[in-house]
PDB file of C-alpha atoms in Angstrom:
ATOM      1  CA  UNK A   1       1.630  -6.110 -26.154  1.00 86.00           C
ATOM      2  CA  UNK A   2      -2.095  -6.956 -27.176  1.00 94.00           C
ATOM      3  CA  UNK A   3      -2.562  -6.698 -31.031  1.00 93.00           C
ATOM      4  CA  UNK A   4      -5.364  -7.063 -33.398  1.00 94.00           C
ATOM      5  CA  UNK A   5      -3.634 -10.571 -34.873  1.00 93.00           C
ATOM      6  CA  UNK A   6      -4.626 -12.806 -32.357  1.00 91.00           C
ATOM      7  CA  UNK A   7      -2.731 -16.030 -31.561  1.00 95.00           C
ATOM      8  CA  UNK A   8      -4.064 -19.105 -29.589  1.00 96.00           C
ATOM      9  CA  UNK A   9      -4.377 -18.078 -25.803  1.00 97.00           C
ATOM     10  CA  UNK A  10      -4.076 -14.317 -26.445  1.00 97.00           C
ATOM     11  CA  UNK A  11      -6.580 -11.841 -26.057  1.00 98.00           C
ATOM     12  CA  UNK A  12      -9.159 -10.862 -28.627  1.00 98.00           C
ATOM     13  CA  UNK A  13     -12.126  -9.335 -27.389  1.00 98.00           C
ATOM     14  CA  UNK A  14     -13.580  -8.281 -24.504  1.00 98.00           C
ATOM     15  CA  UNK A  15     -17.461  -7.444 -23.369  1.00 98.00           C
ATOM     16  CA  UNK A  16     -19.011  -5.487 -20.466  1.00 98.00           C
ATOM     17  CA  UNK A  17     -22.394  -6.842 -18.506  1.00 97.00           C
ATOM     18  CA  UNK A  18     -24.372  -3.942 -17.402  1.00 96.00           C
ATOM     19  CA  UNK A  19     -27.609  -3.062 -15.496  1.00 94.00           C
ATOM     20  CA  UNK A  20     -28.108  -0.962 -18.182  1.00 94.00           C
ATOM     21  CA  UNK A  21     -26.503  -0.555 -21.605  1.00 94.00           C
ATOM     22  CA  UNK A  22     -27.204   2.600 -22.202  1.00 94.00           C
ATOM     23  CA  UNK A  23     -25.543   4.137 -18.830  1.00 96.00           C
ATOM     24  CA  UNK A  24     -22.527   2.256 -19.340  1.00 97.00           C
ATOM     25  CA  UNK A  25     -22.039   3.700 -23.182  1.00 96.00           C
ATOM     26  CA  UNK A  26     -23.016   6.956 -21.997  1.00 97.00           C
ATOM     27  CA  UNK A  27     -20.141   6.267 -19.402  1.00 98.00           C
ATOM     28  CA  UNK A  28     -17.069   4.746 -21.264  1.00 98.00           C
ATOM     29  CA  UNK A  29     -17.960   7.599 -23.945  1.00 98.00           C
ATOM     30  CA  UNK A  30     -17.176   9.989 -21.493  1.00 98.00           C
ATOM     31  CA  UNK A  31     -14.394   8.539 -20.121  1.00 98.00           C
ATOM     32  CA  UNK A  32     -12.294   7.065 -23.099  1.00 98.00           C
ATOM     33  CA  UNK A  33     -14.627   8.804 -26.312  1.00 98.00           C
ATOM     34  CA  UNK A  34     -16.053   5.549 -26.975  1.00 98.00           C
ATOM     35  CA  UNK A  35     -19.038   5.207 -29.356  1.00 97.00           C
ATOM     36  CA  UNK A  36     -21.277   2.343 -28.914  1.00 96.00           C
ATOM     37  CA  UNK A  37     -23.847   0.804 -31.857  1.00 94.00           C
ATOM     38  CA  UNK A  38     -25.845  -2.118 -31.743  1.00 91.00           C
ATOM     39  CA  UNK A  39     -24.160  -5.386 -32.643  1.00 89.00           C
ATOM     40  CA  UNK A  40     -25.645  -6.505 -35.958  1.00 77.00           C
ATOM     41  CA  UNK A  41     -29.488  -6.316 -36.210  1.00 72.00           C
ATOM     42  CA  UNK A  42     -29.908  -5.701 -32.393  1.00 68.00           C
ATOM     43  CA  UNK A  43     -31.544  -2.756 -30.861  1.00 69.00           C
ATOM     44  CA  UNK A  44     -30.597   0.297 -28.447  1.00 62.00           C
ATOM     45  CA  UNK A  45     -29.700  -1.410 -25.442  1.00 67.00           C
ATOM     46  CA  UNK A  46     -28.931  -4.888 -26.302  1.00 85.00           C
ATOM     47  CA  UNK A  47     -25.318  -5.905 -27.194  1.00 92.00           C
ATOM     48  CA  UNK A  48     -23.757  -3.051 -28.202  1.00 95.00           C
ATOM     49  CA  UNK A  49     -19.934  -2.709 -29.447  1.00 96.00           C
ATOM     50  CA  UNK A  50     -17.709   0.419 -28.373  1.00 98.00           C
ATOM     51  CA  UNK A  51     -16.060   2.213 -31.157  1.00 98.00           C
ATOM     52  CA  UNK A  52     -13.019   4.455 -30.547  1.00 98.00           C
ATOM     53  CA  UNK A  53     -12.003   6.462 -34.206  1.00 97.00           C
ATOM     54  CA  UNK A  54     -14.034   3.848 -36.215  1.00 97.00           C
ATOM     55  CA  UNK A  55     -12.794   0.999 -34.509  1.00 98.00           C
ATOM     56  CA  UNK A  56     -13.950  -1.857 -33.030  1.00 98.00           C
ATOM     57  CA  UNK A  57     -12.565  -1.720 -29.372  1.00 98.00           C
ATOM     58  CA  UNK A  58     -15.025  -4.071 -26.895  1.00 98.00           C
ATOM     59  CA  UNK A  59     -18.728  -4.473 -26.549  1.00 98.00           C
ATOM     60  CA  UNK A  60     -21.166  -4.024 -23.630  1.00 97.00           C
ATOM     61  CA  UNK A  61     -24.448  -6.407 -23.096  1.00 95.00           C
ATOM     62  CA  UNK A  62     -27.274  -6.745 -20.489  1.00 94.00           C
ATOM     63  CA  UNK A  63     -26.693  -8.693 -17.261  1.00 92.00           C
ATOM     64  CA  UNK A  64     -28.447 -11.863 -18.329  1.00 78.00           C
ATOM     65  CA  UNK A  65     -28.520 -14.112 -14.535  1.00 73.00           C
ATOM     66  CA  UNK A  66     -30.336 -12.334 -11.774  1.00 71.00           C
ATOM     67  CA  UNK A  67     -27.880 -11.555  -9.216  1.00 74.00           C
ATOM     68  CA  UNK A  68     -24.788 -11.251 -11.287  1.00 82.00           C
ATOM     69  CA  UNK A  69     -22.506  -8.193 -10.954  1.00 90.00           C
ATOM     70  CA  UNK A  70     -21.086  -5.906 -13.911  1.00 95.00           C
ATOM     71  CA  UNK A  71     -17.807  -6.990 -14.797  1.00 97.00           C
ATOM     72  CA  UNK A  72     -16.153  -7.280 -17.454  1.00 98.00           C
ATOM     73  CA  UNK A  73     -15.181 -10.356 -19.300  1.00 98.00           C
ATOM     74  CA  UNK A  74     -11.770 -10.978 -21.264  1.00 98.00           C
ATOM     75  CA  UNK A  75     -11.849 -13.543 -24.186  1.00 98.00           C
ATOM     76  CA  UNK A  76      -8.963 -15.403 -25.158  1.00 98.00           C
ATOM     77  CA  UNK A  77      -8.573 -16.572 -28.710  1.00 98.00           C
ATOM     78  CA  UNK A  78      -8.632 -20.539 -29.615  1.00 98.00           C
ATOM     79  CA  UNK A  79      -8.587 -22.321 -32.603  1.00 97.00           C
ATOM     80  CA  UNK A  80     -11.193 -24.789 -31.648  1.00 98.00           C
ATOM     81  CA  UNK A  81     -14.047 -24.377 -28.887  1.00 98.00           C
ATOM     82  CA  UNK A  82     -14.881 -27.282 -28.185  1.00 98.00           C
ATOM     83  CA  UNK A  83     -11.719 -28.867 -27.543  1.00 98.00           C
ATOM     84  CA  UNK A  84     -10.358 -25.673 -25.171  1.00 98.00           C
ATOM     85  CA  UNK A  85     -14.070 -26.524 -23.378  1.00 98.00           C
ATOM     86  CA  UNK A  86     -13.460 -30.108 -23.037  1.00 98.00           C
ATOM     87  CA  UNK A  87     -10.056 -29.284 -21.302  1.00 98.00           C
ATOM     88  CA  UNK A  88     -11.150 -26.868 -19.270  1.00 98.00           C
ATOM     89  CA  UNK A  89     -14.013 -29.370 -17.874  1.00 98.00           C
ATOM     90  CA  UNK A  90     -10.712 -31.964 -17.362  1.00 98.00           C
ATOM     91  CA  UNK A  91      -8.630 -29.158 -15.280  1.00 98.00           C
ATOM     92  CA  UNK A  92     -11.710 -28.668 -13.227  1.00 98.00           C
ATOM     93  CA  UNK A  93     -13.283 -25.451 -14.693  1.00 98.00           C
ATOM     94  CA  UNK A  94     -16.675 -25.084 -15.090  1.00 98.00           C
ATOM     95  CA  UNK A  95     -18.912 -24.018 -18.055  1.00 98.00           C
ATOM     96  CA  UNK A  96     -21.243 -21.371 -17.750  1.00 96.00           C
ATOM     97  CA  UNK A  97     -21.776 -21.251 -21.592  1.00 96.00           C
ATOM     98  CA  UNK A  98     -21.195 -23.374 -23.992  1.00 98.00           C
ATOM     99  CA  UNK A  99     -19.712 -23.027 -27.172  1.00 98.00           C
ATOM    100  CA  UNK A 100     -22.265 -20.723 -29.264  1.00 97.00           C
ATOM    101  CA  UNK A 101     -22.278 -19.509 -32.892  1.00 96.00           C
ATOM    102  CA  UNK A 102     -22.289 -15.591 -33.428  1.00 94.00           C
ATOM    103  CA  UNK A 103     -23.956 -14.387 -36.987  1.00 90.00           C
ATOM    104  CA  UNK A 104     -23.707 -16.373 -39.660  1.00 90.00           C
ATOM    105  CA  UNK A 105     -20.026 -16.922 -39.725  1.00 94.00           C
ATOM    106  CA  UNK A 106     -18.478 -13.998 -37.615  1.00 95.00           C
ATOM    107  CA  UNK A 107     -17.056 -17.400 -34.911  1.00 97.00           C
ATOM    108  CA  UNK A 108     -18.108 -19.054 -31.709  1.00 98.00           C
ATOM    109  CA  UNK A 109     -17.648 -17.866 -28.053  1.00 98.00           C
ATOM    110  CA  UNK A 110     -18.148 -20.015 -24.660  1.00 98.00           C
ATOM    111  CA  UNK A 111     -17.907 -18.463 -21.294  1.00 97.00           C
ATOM    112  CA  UNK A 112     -16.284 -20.445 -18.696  1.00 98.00           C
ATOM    113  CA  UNK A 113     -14.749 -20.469 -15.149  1.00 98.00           C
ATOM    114  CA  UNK A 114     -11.508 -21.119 -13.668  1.00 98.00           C
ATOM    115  CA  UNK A 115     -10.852 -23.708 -11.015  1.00 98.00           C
ATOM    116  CA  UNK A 116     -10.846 -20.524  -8.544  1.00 96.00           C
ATOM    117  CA  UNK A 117     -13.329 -19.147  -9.304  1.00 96.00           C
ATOM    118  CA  UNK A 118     -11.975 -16.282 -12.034  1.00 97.00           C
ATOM    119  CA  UNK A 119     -14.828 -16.415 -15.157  1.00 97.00           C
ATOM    120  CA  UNK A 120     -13.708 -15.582 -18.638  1.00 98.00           C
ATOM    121  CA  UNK A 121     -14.409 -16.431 -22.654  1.00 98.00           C
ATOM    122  CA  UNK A 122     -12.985 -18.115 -25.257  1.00 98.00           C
ATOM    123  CA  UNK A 123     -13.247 -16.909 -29.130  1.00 98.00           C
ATOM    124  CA  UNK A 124     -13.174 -19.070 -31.895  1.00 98.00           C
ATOM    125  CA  UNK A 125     -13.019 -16.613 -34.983  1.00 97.00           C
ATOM    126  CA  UNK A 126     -14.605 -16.979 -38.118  1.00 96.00           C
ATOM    127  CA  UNK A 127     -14.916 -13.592 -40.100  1.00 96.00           C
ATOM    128  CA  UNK A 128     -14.950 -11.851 -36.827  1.00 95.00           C
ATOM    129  CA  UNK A 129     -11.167 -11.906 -35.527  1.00 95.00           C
ATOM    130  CA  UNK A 130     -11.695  -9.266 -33.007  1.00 97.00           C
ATOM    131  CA  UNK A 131     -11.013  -6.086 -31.385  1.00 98.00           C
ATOM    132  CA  UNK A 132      -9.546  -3.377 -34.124  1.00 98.00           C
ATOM    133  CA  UNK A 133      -7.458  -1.211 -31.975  1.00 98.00           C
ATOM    134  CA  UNK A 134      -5.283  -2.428 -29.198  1.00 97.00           C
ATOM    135  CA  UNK A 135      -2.504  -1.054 -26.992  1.00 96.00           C
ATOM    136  CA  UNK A 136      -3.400   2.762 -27.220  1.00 96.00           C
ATOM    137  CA  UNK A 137      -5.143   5.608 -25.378  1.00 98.00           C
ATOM    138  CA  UNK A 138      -8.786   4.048 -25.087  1.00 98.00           C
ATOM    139  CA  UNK A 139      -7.907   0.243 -25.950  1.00 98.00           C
ATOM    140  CA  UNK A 140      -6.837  -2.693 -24.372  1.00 98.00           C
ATOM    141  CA  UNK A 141      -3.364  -3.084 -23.407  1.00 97.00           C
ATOM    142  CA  UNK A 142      -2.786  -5.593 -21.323  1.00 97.00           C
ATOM    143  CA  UNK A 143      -5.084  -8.111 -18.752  1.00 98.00           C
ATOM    144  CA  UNK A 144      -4.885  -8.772 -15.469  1.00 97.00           C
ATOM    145  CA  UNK A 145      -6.064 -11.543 -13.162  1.00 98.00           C
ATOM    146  CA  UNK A 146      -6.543 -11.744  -9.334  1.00 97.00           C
ATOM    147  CA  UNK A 147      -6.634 -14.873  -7.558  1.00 96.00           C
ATOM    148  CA  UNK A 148      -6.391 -16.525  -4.444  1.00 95.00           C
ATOM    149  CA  UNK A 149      -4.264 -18.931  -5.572  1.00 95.00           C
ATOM    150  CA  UNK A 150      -1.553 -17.830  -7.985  1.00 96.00           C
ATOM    151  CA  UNK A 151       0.513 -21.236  -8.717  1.00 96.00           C
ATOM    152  CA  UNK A 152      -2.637 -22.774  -9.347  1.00 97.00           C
ATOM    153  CA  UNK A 153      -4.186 -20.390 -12.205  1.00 98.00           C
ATOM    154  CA  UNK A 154      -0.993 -20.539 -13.592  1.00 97.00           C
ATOM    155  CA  UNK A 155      -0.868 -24.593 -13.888  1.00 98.00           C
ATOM    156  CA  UNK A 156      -4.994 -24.128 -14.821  1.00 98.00           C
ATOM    157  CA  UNK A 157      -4.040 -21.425 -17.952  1.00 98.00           C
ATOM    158  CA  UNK A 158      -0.986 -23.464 -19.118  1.00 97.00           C
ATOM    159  CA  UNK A 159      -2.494 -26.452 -19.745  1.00 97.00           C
ATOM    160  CA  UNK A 160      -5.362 -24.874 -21.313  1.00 98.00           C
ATOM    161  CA  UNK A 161      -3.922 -22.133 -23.447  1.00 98.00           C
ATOM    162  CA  UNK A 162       0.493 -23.135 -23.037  1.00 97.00           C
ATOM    163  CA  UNK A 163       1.082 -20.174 -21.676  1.00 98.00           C
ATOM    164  CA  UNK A 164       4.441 -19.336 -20.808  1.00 96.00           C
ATOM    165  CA  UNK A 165       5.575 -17.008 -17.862  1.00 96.00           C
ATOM    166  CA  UNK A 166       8.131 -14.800 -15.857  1.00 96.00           C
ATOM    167  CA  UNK A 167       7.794 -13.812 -12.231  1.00 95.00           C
ATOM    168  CA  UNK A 168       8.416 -10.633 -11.528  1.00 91.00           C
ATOM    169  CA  UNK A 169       9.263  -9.648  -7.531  1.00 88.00           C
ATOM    170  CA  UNK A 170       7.295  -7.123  -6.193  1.00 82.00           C
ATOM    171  CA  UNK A 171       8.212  -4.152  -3.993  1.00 75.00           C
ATOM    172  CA  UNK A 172       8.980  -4.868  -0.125  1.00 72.00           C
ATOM    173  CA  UNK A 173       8.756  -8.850  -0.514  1.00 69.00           C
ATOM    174  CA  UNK A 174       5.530  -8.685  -1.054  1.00 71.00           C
ATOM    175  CA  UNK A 175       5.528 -12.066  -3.305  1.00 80.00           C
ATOM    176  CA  UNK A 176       5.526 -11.801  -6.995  1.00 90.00           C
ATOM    177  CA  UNK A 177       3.338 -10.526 -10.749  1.00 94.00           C
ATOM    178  CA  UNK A 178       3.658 -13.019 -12.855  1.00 97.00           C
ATOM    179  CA  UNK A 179       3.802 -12.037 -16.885  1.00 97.00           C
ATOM    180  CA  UNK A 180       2.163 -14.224 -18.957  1.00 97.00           C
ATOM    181  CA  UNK A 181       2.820 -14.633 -22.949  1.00 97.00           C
ATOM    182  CA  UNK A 182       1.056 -16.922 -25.320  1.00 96.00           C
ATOM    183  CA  UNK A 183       2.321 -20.235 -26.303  1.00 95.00           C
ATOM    184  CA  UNK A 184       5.484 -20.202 -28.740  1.00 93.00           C
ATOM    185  CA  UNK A 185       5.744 -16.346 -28.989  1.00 94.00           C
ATOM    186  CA  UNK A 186       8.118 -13.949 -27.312  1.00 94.00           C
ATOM    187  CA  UNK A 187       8.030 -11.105 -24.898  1.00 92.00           C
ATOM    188  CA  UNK A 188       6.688  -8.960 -27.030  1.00 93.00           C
ATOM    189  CA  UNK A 189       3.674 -10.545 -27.374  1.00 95.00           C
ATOM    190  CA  UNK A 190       3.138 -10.808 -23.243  1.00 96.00           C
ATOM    191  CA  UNK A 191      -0.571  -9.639 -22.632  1.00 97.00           C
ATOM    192  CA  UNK A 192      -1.037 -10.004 -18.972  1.00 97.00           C
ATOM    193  CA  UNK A 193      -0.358 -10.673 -15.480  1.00 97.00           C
ATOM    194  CA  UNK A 194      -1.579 -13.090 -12.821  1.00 97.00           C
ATOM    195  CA  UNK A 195      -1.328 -11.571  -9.084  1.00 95.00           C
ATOM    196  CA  UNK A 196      -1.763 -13.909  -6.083  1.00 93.00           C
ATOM    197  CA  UNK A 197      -3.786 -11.787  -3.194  1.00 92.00           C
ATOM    198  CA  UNK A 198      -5.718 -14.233  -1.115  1.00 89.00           C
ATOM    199  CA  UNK A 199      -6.510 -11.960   1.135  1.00 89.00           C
ATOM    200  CA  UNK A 200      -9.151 -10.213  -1.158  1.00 88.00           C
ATOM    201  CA  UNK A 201     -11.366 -13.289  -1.163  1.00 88.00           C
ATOM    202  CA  UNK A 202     -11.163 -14.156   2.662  1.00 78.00           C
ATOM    203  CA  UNK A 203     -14.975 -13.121   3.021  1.00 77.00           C
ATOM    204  CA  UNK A 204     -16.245 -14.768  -0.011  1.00 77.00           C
ATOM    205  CA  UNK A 205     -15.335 -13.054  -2.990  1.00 85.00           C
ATOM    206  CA  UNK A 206     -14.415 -14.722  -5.959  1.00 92.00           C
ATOM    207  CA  UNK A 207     -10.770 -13.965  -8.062  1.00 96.00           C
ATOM    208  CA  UNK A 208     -11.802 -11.674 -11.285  1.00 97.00           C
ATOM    209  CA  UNK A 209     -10.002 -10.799 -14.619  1.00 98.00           C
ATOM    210  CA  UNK A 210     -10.073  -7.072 -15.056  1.00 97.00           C
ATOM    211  CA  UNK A 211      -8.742  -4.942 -18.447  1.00 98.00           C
ATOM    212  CA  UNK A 212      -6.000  -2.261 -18.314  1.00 98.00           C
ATOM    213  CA  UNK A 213      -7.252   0.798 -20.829  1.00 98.00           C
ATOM    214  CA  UNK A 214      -4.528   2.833 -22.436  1.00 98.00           C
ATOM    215  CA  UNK A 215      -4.416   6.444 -21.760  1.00 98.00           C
ATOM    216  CA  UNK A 216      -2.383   9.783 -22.738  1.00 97.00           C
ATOM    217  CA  UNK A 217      -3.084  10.958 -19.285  1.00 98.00           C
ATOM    218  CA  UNK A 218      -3.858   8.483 -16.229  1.00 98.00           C
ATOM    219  CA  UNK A 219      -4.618  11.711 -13.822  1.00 98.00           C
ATOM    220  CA  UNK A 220      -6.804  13.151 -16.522  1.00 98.00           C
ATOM    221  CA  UNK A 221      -8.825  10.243 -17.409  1.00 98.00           C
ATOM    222  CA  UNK A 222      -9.592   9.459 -13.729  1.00 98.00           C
ATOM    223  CA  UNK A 223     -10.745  13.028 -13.524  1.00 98.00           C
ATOM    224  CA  UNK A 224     -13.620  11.922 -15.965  1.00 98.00           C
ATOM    225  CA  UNK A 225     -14.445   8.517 -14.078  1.00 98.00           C
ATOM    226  CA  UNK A 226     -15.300  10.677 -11.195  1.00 98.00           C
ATOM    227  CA  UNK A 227     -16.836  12.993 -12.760  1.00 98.00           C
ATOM    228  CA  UNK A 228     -19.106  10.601 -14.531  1.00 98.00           C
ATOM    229  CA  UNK A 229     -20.214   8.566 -11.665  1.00 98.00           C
ATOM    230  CA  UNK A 230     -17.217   6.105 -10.913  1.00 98.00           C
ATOM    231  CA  UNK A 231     -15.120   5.253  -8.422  1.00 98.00           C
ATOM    232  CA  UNK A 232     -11.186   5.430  -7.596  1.00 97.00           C
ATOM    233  CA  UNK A 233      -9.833   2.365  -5.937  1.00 96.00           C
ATOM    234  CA  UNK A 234      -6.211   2.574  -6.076  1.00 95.00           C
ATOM    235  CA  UNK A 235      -4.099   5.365  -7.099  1.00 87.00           C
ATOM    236  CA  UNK A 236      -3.379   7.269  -9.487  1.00 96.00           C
ATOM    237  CA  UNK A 237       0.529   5.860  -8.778  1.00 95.00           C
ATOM    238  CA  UNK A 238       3.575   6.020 -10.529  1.00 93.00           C
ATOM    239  CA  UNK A 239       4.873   2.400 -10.787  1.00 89.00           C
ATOM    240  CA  UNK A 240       8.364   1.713 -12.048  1.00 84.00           C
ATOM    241  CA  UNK A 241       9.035   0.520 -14.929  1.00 83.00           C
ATOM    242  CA  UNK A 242       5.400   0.324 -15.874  1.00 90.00           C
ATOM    243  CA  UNK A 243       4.227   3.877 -15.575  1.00 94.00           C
ATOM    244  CA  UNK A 244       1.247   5.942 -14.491  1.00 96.00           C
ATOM    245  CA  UNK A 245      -1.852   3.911 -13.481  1.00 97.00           C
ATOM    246  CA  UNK A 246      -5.334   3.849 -11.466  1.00 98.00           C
ATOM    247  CA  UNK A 247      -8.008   1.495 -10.684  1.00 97.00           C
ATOM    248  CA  UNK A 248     -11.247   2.449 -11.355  1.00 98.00           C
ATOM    249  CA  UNK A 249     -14.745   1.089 -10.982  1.00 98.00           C
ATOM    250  CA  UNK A 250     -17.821   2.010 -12.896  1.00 98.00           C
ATOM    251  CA  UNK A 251     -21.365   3.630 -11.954  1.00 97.00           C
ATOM    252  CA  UNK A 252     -22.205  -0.186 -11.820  1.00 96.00           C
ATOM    253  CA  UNK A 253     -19.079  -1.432  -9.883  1.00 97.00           C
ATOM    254  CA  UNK A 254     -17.112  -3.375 -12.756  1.00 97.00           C
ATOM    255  CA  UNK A 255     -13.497  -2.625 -12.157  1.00 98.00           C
ATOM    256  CA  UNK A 256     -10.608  -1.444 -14.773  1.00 98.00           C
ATOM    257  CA  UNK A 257      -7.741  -0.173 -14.863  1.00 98.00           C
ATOM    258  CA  UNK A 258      -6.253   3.111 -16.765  1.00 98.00           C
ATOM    259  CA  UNK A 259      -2.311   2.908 -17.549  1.00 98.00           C
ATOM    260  CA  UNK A 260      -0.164   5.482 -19.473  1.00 97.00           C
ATOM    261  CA  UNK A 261       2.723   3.475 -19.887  1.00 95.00           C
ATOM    262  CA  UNK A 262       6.596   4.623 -18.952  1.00 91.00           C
ATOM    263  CA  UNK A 263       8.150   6.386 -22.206  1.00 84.00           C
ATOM    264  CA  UNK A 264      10.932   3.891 -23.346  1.00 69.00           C
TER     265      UNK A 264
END
């Protein structure tokens, strides 16, 4: 479960990078009701955050590097910037941003990338903790990385965040998920999975975080990415023990996934 009282290493915001702001809130507002505003003095287009009933839910921003793709980016809370930069450097990530001051007190964010390849953020909060709504219809609920090289992510996030995990088997032999849960906190507090498929990246792509979005009705909610310009790429499939999910891709090609979880 991802909540809105972040710990060190879990999740606690999350931004899009679009061709175009104002396509992709014209999107996601179709899709999960979202309602985007600019963030803080900024105008129509610029960084924007996504509103879902009021609250604070992610944020979308222009592409800023010429020939990067839309994608969306997962930040993971930390109590200190600088020092989760400095051991990312050590454990042979790379910095693409360093760590930056937001407002006059709301924190400070640096985007980096994994050893493999995978880019994400970290969030060091000052007034600004977060997202406000997590774990619903239209929120996060859990993240989700693909790599080429599972064993090594995992030994990259542990050391930088302590991460604990749990391999799960998948179907058919086909190797295993593995759940991963913030340092010193229990299961249910696990925010995401790490998934080992080399084979995606055999012609040169590089591993990826993607979100999962909560939804009362996976078939439903696909219905509106299609009808709004996006793709299907997987699904929509029941999984057990998990429940009823799809992965999607924008008008601009950032992927995501929609999940309405398995009643308990």
């Amino acid at each position: 479960m991802i909540t809105t009282d972040p710990v060190p290493g879990s999740p606690c915001w999350l931004d899009l990078g679009a061709p175009d702001v104002e396509t992709a809130a014209a999107f996601y507002g179709a899709v999960f009701g979202w309602q985007a505003s600019p963030f803080g003095d900024g105008d129509a287009g610029s960084y924007s955050v996504f509103r879902l009933d009021g609250k604070v839910v992610g944020a979308v921003g222009p592409l800023t590097d010429e020939g990067d793709r839309s994608a969306w980016t997962i930040y993971f809370h930390t109590p200190d910037a600088d020092a989760t930069v400095k051991a990312v450097q050590k454990a042979g990530g790379a910095v693409r941003v360093p760590p930056t001051p937001v407002g006059a007190n709301d924190g400070r964010f640096a985007q980096l990338t994994d050893p493999q390849g995978a880019q994400f953020a970290v969030w060091q909060p000052g007034d600004l903790l977060g997202v406000e709504a997590t774990d619903g219809p239209g929120s996060l609920g859990w993240t989700e990385l693909y790599t080429s090289d599972s064993p090594a992510a995992q030994t990259f996030y542990k050391g930088i965040f302590g991460w604990t995990t749990q391999d799960m088997p998948l179907p058919g032999g086909g190797g295993a998920y593995t759940l991963v849960t913030p340092a010193n906190c229990g299961e249910e507090r696990m925010h995401g999975g790490i998934m080992g498929v080399p084979e995606m990246f055999g012609s040169g792509g590089k591993p990826y975080w993607h979100p999962v979005f909560g939804s009362a009705d996976c078939d439903a909610t696909v219905a509106q990415v299609k009808e709004n310009g996006g793709a299907l790429s997987m699904g929509p499939e029941t999984a057990e023990g998990v429940g009823r999910l799809a992965v999607c891709t924008d008008p601009s090609g950032a992927e995501f996934v929609v999940l309405t979880p398995e009643e308990s």
